Short mmCIF file of C-alpha atoms and ligand atoms in Angstrom, two decimals:
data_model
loop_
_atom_site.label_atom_id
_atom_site.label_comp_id
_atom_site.label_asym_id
_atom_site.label_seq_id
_atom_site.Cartn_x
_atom_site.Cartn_y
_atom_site.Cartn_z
CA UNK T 9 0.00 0.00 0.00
CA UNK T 10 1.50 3.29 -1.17
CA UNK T 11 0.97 6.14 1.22
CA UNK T 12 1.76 9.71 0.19
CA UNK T 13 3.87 11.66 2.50
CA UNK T 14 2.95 12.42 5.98
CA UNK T 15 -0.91 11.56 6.46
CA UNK T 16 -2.05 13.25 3.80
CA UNK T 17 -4.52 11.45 1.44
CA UNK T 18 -6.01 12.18 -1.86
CA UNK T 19 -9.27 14.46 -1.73
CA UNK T 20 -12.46 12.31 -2.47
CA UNK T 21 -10.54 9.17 -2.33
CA UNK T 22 -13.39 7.31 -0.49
CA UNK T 23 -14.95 6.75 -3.89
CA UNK T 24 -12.55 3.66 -4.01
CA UNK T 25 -15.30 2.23 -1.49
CA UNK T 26 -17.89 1.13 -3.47
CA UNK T 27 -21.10 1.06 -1.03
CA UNK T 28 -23.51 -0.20 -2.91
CA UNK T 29 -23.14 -3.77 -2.29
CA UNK T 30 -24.52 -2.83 1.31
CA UNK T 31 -27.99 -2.66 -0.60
CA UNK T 32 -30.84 -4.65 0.38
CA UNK T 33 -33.66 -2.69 -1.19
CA UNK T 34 -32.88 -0.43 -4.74
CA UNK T 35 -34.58 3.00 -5.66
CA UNK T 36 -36.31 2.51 -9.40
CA UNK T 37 -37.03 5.25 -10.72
CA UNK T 38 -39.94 5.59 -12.74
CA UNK T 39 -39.34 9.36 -14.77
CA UNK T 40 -43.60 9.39 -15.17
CA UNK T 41 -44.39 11.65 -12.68
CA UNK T 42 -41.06 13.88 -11.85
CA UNK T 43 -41.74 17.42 -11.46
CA UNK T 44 -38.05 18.27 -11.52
CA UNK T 45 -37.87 19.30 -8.00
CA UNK T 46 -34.86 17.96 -6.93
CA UNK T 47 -35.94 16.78 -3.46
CA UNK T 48 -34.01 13.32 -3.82
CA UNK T 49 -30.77 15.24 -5.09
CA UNK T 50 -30.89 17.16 -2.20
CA UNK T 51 -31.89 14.99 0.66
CA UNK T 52 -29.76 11.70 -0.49
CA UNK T 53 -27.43 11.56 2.52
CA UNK T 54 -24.61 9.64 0.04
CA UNK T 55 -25.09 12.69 -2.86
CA UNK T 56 -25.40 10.31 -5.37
CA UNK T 57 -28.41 10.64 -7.16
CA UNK T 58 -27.49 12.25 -10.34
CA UNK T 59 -29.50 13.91 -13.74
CA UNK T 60 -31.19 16.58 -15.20
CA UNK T 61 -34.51 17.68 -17.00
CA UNK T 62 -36.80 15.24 -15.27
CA UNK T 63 -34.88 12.29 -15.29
CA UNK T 64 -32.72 11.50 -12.50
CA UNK T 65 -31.17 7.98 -10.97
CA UNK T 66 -28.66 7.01 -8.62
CA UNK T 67 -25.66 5.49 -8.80
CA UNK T 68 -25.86 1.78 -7.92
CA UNK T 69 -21.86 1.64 -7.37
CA UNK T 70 -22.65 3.51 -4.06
CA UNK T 71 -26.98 4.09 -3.47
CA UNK T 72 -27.04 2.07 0.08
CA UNK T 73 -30.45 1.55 -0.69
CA UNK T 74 -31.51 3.76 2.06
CA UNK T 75 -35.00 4.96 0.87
CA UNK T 76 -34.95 8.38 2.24
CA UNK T 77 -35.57 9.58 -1.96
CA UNK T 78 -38.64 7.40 -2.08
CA UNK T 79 -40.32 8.34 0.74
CA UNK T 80 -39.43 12.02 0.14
CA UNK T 81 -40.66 12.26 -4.13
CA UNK T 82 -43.83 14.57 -3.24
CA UNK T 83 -45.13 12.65 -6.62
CA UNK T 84 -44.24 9.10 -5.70
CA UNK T 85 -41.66 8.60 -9.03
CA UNK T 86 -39.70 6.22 -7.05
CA UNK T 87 -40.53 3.07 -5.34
CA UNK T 88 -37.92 0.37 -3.55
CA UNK T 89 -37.96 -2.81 -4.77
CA UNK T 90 -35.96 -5.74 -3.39
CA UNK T 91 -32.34 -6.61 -4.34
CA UNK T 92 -32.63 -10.22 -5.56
CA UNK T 93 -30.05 -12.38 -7.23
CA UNK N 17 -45.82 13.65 -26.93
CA UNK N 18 -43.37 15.42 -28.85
CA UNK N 19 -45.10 18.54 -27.56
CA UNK N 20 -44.76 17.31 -23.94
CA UNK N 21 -41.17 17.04 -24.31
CA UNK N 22 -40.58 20.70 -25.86
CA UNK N 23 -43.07 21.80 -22.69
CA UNK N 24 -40.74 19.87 -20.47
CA UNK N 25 -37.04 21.28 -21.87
CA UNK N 26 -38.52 24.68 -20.77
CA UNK N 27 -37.57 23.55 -17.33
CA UNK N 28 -34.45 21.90 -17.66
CA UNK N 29 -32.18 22.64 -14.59
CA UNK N 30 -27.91 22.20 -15.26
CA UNK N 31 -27.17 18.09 -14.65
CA UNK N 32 -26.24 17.58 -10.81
CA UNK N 33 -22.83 17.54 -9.98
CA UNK N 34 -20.63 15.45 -7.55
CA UNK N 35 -20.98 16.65 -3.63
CA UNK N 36 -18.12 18.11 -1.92
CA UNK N 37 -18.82 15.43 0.41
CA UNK N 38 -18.22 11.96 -1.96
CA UNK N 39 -19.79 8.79 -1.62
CA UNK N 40 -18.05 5.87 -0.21
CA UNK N 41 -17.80 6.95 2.74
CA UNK N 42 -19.33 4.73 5.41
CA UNK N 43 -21.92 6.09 6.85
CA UNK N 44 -24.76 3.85 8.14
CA UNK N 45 -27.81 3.84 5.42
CA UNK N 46 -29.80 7.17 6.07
CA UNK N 47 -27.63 8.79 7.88
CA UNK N 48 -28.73 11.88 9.58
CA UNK N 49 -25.19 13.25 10.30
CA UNK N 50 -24.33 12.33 6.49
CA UNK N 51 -26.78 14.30 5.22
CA UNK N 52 -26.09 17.57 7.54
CA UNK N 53 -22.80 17.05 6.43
CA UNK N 54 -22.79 17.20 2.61
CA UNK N 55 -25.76 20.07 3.05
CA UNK N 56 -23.00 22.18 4.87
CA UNK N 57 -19.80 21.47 2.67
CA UNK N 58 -22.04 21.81 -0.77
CA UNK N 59 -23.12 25.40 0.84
CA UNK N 60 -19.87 26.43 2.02
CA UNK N 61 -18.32 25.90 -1.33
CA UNK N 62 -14.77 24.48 -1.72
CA UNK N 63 -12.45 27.31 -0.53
CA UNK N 64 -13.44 25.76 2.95
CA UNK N 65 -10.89 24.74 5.50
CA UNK N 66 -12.62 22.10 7.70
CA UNK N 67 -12.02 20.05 11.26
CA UNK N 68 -13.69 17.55 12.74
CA UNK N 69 -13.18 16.22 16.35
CA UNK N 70 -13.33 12.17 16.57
CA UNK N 71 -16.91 10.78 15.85
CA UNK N 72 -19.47 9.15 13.25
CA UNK N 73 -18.66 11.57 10.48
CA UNK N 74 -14.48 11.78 11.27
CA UNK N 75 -15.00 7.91 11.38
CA UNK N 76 -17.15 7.48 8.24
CA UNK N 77 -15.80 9.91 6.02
CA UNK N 78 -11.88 8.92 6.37
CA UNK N 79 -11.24 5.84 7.05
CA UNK N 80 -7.12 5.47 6.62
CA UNK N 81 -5.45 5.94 3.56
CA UNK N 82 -8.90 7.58 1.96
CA UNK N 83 -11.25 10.56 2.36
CA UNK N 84 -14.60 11.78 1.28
CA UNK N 85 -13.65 15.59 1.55
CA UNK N 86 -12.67 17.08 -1.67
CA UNK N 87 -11.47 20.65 0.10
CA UNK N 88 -8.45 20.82 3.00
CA UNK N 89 -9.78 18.93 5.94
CA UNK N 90 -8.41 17.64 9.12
CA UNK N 91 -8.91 15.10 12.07
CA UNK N 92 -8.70 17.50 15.23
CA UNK N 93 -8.56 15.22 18.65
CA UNK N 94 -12.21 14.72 20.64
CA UNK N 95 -12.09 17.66 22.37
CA UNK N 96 -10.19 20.42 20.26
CA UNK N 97 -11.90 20.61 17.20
CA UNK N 98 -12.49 24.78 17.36
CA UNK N 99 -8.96 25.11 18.94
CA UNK N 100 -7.31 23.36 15.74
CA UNK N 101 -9.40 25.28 13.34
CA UNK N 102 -8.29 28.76 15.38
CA UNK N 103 -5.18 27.34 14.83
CA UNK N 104 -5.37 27.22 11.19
CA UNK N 105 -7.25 30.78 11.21
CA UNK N 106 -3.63 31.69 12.73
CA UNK N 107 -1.51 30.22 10.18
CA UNK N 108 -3.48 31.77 7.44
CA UNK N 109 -3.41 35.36 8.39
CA UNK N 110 0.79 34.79 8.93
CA UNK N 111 0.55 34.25 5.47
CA UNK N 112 -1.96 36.43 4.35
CA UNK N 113 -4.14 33.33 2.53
CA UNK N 114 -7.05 34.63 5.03
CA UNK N 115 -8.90 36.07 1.83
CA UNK N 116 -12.10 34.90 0.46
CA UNK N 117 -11.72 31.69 2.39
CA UNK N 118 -13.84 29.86 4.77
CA UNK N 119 -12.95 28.01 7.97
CA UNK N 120 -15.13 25.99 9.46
CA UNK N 121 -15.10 23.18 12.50
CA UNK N 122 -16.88 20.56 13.25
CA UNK N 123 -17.80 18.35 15.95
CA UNK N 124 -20.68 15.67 16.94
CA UNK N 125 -23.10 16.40 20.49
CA UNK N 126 -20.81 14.58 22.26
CA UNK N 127 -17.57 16.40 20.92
CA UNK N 128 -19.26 19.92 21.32
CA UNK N 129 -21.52 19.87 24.16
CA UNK N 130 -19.33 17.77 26.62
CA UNK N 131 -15.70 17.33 26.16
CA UNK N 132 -14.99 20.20 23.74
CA UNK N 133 -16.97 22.53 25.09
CA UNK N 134 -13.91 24.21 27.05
CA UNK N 135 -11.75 25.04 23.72
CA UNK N 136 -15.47 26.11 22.17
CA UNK N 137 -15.71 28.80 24.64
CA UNK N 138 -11.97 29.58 23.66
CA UNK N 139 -12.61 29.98 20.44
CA UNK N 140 -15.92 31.93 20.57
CA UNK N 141 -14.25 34.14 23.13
CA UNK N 142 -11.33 34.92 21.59
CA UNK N 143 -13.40 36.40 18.11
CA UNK N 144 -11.55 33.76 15.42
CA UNK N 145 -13.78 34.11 12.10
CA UNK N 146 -14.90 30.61 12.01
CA UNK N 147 -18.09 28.59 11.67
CA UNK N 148 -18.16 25.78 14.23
CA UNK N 149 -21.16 23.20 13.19
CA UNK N 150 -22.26 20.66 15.41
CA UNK N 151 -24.02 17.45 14.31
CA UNK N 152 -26.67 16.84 16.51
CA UNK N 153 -27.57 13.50 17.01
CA UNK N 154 -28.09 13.34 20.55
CA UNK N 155 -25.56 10.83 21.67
CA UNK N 156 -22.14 9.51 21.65
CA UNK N 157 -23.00 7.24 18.24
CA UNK N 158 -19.52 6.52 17.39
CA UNK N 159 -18.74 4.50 20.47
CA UNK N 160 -22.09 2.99 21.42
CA UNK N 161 -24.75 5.31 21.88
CA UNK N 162 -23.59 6.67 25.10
CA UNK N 163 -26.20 9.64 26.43
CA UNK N 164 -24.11 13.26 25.97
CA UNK N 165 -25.43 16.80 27.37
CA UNK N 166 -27.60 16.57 24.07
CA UNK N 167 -29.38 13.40 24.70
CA UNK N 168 -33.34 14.45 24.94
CA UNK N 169 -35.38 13.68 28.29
CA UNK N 170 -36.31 9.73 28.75
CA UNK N 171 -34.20 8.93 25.99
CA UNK N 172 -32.75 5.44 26.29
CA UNK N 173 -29.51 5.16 25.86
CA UNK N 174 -26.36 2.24 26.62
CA UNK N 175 -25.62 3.95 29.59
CA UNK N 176 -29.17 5.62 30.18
CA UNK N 177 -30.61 1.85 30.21
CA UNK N 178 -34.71 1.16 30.67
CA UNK N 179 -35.75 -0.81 33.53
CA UNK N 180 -38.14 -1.01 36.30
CA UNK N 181 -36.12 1.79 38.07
CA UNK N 182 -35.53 3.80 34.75
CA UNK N 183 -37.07 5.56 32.24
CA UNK N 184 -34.07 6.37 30.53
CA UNK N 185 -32.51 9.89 30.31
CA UNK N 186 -33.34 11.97 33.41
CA UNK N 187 -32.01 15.42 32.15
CA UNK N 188 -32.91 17.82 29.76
CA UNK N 189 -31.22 19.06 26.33
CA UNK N 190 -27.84 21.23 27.44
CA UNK N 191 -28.85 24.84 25.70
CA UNK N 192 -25.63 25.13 23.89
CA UNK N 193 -26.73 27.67 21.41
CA UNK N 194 -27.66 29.96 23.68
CA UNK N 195 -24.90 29.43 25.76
CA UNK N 196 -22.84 29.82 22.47
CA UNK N 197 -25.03 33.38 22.01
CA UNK N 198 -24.02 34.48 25.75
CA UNK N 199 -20.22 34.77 24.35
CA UNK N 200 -21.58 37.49 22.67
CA UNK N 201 -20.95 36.52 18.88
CA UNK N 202 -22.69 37.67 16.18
CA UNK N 203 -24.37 34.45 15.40
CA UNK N 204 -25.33 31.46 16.92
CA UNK N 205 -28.82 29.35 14.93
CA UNK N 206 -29.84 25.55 15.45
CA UNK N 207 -31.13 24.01 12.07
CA UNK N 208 -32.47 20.65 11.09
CA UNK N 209 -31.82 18.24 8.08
CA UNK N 210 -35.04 18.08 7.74
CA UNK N 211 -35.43 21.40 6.39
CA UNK N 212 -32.32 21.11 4.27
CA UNK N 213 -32.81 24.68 2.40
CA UNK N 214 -32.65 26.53 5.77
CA UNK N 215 -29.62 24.80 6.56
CA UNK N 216 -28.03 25.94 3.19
CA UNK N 217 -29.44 29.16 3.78
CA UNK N 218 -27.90 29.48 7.82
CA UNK N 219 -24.72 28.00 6.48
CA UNK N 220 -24.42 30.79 3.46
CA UNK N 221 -25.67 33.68 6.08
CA UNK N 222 -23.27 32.98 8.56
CA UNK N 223 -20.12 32.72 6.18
CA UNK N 224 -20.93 36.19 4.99
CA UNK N 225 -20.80 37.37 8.90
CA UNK N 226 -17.35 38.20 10.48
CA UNK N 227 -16.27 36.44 13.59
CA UNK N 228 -16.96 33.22 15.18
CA UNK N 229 -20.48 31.46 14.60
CA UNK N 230 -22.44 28.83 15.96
CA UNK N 231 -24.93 26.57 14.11
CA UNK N 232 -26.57 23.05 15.80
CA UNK N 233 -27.52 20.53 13.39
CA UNK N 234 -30.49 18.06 14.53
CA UNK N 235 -29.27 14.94 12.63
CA UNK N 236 -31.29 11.92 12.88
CA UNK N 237 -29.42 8.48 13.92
CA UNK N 238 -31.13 5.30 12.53
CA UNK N 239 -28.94 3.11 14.32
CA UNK N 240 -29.29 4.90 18.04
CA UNK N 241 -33.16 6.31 17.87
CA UNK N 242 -34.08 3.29 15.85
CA UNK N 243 -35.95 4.16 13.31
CA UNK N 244 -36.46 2.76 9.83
CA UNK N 245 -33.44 4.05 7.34
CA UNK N 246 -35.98 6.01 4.88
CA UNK N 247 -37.45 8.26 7.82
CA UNK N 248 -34.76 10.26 8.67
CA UNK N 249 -36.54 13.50 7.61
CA UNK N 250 -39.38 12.49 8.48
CA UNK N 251 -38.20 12.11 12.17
CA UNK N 252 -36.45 15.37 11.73
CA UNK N 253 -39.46 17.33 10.87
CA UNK N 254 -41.84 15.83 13.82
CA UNK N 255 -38.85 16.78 15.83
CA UNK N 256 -39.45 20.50 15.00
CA UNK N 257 -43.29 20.20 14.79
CA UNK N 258 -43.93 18.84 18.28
CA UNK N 259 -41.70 21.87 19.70
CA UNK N 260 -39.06 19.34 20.70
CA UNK N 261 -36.43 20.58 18.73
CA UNK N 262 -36.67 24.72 18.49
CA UNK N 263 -35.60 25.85 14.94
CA UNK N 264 -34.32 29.65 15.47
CA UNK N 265 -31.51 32.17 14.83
CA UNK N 266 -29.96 34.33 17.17
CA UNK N 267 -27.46 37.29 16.24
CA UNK N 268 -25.41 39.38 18.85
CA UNK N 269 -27.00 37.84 21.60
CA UNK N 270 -31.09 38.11 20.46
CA UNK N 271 -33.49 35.95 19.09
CA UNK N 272 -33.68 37.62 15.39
CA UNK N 273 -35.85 34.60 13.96
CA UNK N 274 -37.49 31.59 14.63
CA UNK N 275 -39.38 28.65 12.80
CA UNK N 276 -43.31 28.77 13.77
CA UNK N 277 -45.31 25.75 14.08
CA UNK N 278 -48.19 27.42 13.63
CA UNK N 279 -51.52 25.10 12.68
CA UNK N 280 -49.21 22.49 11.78
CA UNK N 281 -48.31 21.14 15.60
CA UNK N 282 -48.12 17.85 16.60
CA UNK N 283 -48.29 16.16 19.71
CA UNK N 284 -45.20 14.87 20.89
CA UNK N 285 -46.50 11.14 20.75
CA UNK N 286 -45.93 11.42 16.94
CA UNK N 287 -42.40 12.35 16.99
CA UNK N 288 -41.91 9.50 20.51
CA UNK N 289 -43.75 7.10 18.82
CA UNK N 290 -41.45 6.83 15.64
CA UNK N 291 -38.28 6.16 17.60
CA UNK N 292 -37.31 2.57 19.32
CA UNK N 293 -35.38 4.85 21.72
CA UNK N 294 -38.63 6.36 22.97
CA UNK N 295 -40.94 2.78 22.98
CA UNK N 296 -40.60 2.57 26.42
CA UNK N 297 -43.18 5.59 27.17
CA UNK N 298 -45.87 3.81 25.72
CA UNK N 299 -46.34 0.64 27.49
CA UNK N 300 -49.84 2.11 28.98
CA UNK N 301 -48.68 2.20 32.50
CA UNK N 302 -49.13 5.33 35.18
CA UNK N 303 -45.51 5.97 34.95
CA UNK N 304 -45.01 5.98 31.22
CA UNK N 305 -48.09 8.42 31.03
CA UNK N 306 -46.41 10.56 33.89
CA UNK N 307 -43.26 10.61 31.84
CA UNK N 308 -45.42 11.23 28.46
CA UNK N 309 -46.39 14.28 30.17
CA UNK N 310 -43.28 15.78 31.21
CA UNK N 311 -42.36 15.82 27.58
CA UNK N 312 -45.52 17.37 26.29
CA UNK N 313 -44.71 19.75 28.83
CA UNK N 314 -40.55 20.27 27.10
CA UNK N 315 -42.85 20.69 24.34
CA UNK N 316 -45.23 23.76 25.71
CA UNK N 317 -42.44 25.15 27.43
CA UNK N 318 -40.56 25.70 24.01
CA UNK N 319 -43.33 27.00 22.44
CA UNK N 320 -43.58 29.76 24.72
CA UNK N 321 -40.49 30.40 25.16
CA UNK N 322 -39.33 30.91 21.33
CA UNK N 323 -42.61 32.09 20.27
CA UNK N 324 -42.94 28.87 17.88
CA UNK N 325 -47.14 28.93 18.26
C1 LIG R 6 -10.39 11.96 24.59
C2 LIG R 6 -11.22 10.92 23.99
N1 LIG R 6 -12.16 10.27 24.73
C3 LIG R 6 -12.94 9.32 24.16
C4 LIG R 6 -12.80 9.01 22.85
C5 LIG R 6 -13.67 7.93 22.26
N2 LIG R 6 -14.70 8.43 21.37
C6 LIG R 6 -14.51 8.49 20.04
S1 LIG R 6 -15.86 9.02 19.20
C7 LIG R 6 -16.73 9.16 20.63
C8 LIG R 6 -18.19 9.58 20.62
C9 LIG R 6 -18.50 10.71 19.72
O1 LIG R 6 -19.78 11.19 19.99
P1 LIG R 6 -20.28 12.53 19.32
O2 LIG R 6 -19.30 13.61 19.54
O3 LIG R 6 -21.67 12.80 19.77
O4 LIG R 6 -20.27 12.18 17.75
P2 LIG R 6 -21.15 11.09 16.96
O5 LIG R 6 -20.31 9.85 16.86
O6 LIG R 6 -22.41 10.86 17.73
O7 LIG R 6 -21.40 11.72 15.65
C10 LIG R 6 -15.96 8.80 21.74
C11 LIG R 6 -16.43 8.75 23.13
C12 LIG R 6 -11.83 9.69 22.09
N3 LIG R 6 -11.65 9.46 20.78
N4 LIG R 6 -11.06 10.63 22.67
S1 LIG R 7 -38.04 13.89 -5.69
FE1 LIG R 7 -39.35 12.92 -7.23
S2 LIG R 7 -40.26 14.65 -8.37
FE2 LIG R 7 -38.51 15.48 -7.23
S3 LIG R 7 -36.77 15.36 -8.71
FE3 LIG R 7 -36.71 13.45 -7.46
S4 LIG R 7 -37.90 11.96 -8.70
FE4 LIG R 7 -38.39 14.02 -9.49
S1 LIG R 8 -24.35 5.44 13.94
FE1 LIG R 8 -25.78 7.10 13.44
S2 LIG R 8 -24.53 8.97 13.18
FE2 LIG R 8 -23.15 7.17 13.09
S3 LIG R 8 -22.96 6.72 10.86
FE3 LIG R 8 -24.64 5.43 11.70
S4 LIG R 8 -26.52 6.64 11.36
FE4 LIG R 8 -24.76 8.05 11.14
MG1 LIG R 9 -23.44 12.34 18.73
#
């Protein structure tokens, strides 16, 4: 394991740590309903739920599968389904 | 539905872009503390110095050799968060980089409220133009759930246990931001993630304001209030709309503004009720009424006393 001088680390490096295989539950998201609002960008504790112009998703390499987006969607656009194999 | 698409493109907002916070850090799913976190980095922008004191988000966000913060950030000890980042304030002005840059420390209940609340004072007392944010989440999480000076009246806790001779937590919340206030800084505010704009908003207003600050983060804990991983803002809000958690601002020493609760109150069962921490008040007995009661009672008292009605 190379470590740069001192204890310094590289910025944003945690994205090596791919969380989403914590996931029990995954966020679809339907794009029927989406009033570009922005609620799920802006409450997803992770910051990973990405897009533009009505259409946004999250990034399976790192969603934990929390929920928080689907319960928050004032227009029910996203609903959890189960992670299955 | 060609039509429906032009109509649509009317409205098209830029595409999102990464969070000064990134992902892969190891927060628990729905993190409260998470959320508070990348709300206040993505508001303070990147020319942000930041500490944080030992904890959930030090723990989470940097586990050894990697980090989630994309601007200059450092791991103070437990209890010296706000002394390190006066520090830094120190070095910058030596060297003139004190420009158009923010500084900001950081610190969980436990870290603020108990065992750093000595170099807190310091630094609020001694004027150093910094923004110290504490995460809220009403106990020591990191190590256990261990109650802090934050933990909320008949809160169980690991060392606040339930039993036939307990009800859990027998104190009230410390008042740190007023206690913060009495140092006589400019401003000192308590916020919630679950009204994420008005913590944008508090963090923006009091970077723009000269001297030390103080803002308290309510930050839900799925793991140590047990509650379901998609309710943390849901939890967050009842918090504010029982008048459990008071949502206000106050600058050189006054209360300037507060959140009203208006029509929309709830009773405090609402916010209890949603939390396995609080399950013990509602096993139907004459104490667990009696202790129901005190808490509607935190509740009134608030109200009055901010002028949340
Ligand atoms: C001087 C010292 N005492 C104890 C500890 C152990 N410790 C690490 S994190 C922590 C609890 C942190 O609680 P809080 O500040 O509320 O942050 P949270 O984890 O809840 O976000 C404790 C007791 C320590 N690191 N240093
Ligand atoms: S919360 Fe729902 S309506 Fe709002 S942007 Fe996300 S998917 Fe669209
Ligand atoms: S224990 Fe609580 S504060 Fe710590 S990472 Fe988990 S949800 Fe966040
Ligand atoms: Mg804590």
């Amino acid at each position: 394991m190379a470590i740069p001088k001192g204890t310094i680390v590289e910025p944003g490096s945690s994205k090596k740590n791919k969380t989403g295989s914590w996931r029990t539950e995954r966020p679809v998201f339907k794009h029927d309903t989406c009033t570009d609002c922005r609620i799920c960008v802006l409450i997803c504790p992770d910051g990973i739920i990405f897009g533009s112009d009505h259409v946004y998703d999250a990034d399976f390499d790192y969603c934990k599968g929390c929920g928080m987006c689907a319960t928050e969607c004032p227009v029910d656009d996203i609903d959890m389904v189960p992670e299955v194999k | 539905m060609a039509e429906q698409a032009v109509k649509k493109k009317k409205k098209t907002k830029p595409p999102v872009t990464e969070s000064l916070l990134a992902p892969g850090h190891r927060a628990c799913a729905g993190c409260g503390e998470a959320l508070g976190a990348k709300l206040v980095m993505d508001a303070a922008g990147p020319n942000t110095y930041v500490t944080t004191c030992t904890g959930c988000l030090e723990v989470f966000s940097t586990p050894y050799p990697e980090s989630a913060w994309k601007m200059p950030w450092i791991h103070s000890l437990f209890e010296n968060s706000s002394a390190v980042a006066a520090g830094i304030e120190a070095a910058l002005i030596a060297q003139g980089r004190d420009k158009d840059v923010n500084i900001i420390a950081q610190g969980g209940d436990g870290g603020t409220a108990d065992i750093g609340i000595g170099c807190l004072s310091g630094m609020l007392e001694r004027g150093h133009n910094i923004l110290y944010v504490c995460y809220d989440n009403e106990a020591y999480m990191n190590t256990g759930v261990q109650r802090s000076g934050l933990t909320p009246f008949d809160a169980r806790t690991s060392t606040t246990p339930v039993g036939k001779r307990s009800m859990g937590n027998q104190t009230n919340k410390k008042n740190l931001p007023e206690i913060a206030a009495a140092h006589g800084i400019p401003y000192s505010a308590t916020a919630t993630v679950g009204y994420p704009n008005d913590v944008i908003r508090k963090v923006q207003k009091a970077l723009k304001i000269k001297g030390p600050k103080f803002l308290q983060i309510h930050v839900p804990c799925p793991l140590g209030w047990i509650h379901p991983t998609d309710q943390t803002i849901e939890v967050a809000k009842l918090a504010v709309l029982t008048g459990l958690i008071p949502i206000f601002e106050m600058e050189d020493g006054k209360l300037t503004r507060v959140r009203k609760i208006g029509k929309n109150r709830k009773p405090v069962e609402e916010y209890l009720k949603a939390q396995g921490r609080f399950r013990h008040l509602f096993k139907g007995t004459p104490e667990a009424e009696a202790e129901l009661e005190k808490v509607r009672q935190i509740a009134e008292a608030n109200i009055e006393k901010y002028g949340l009605a």
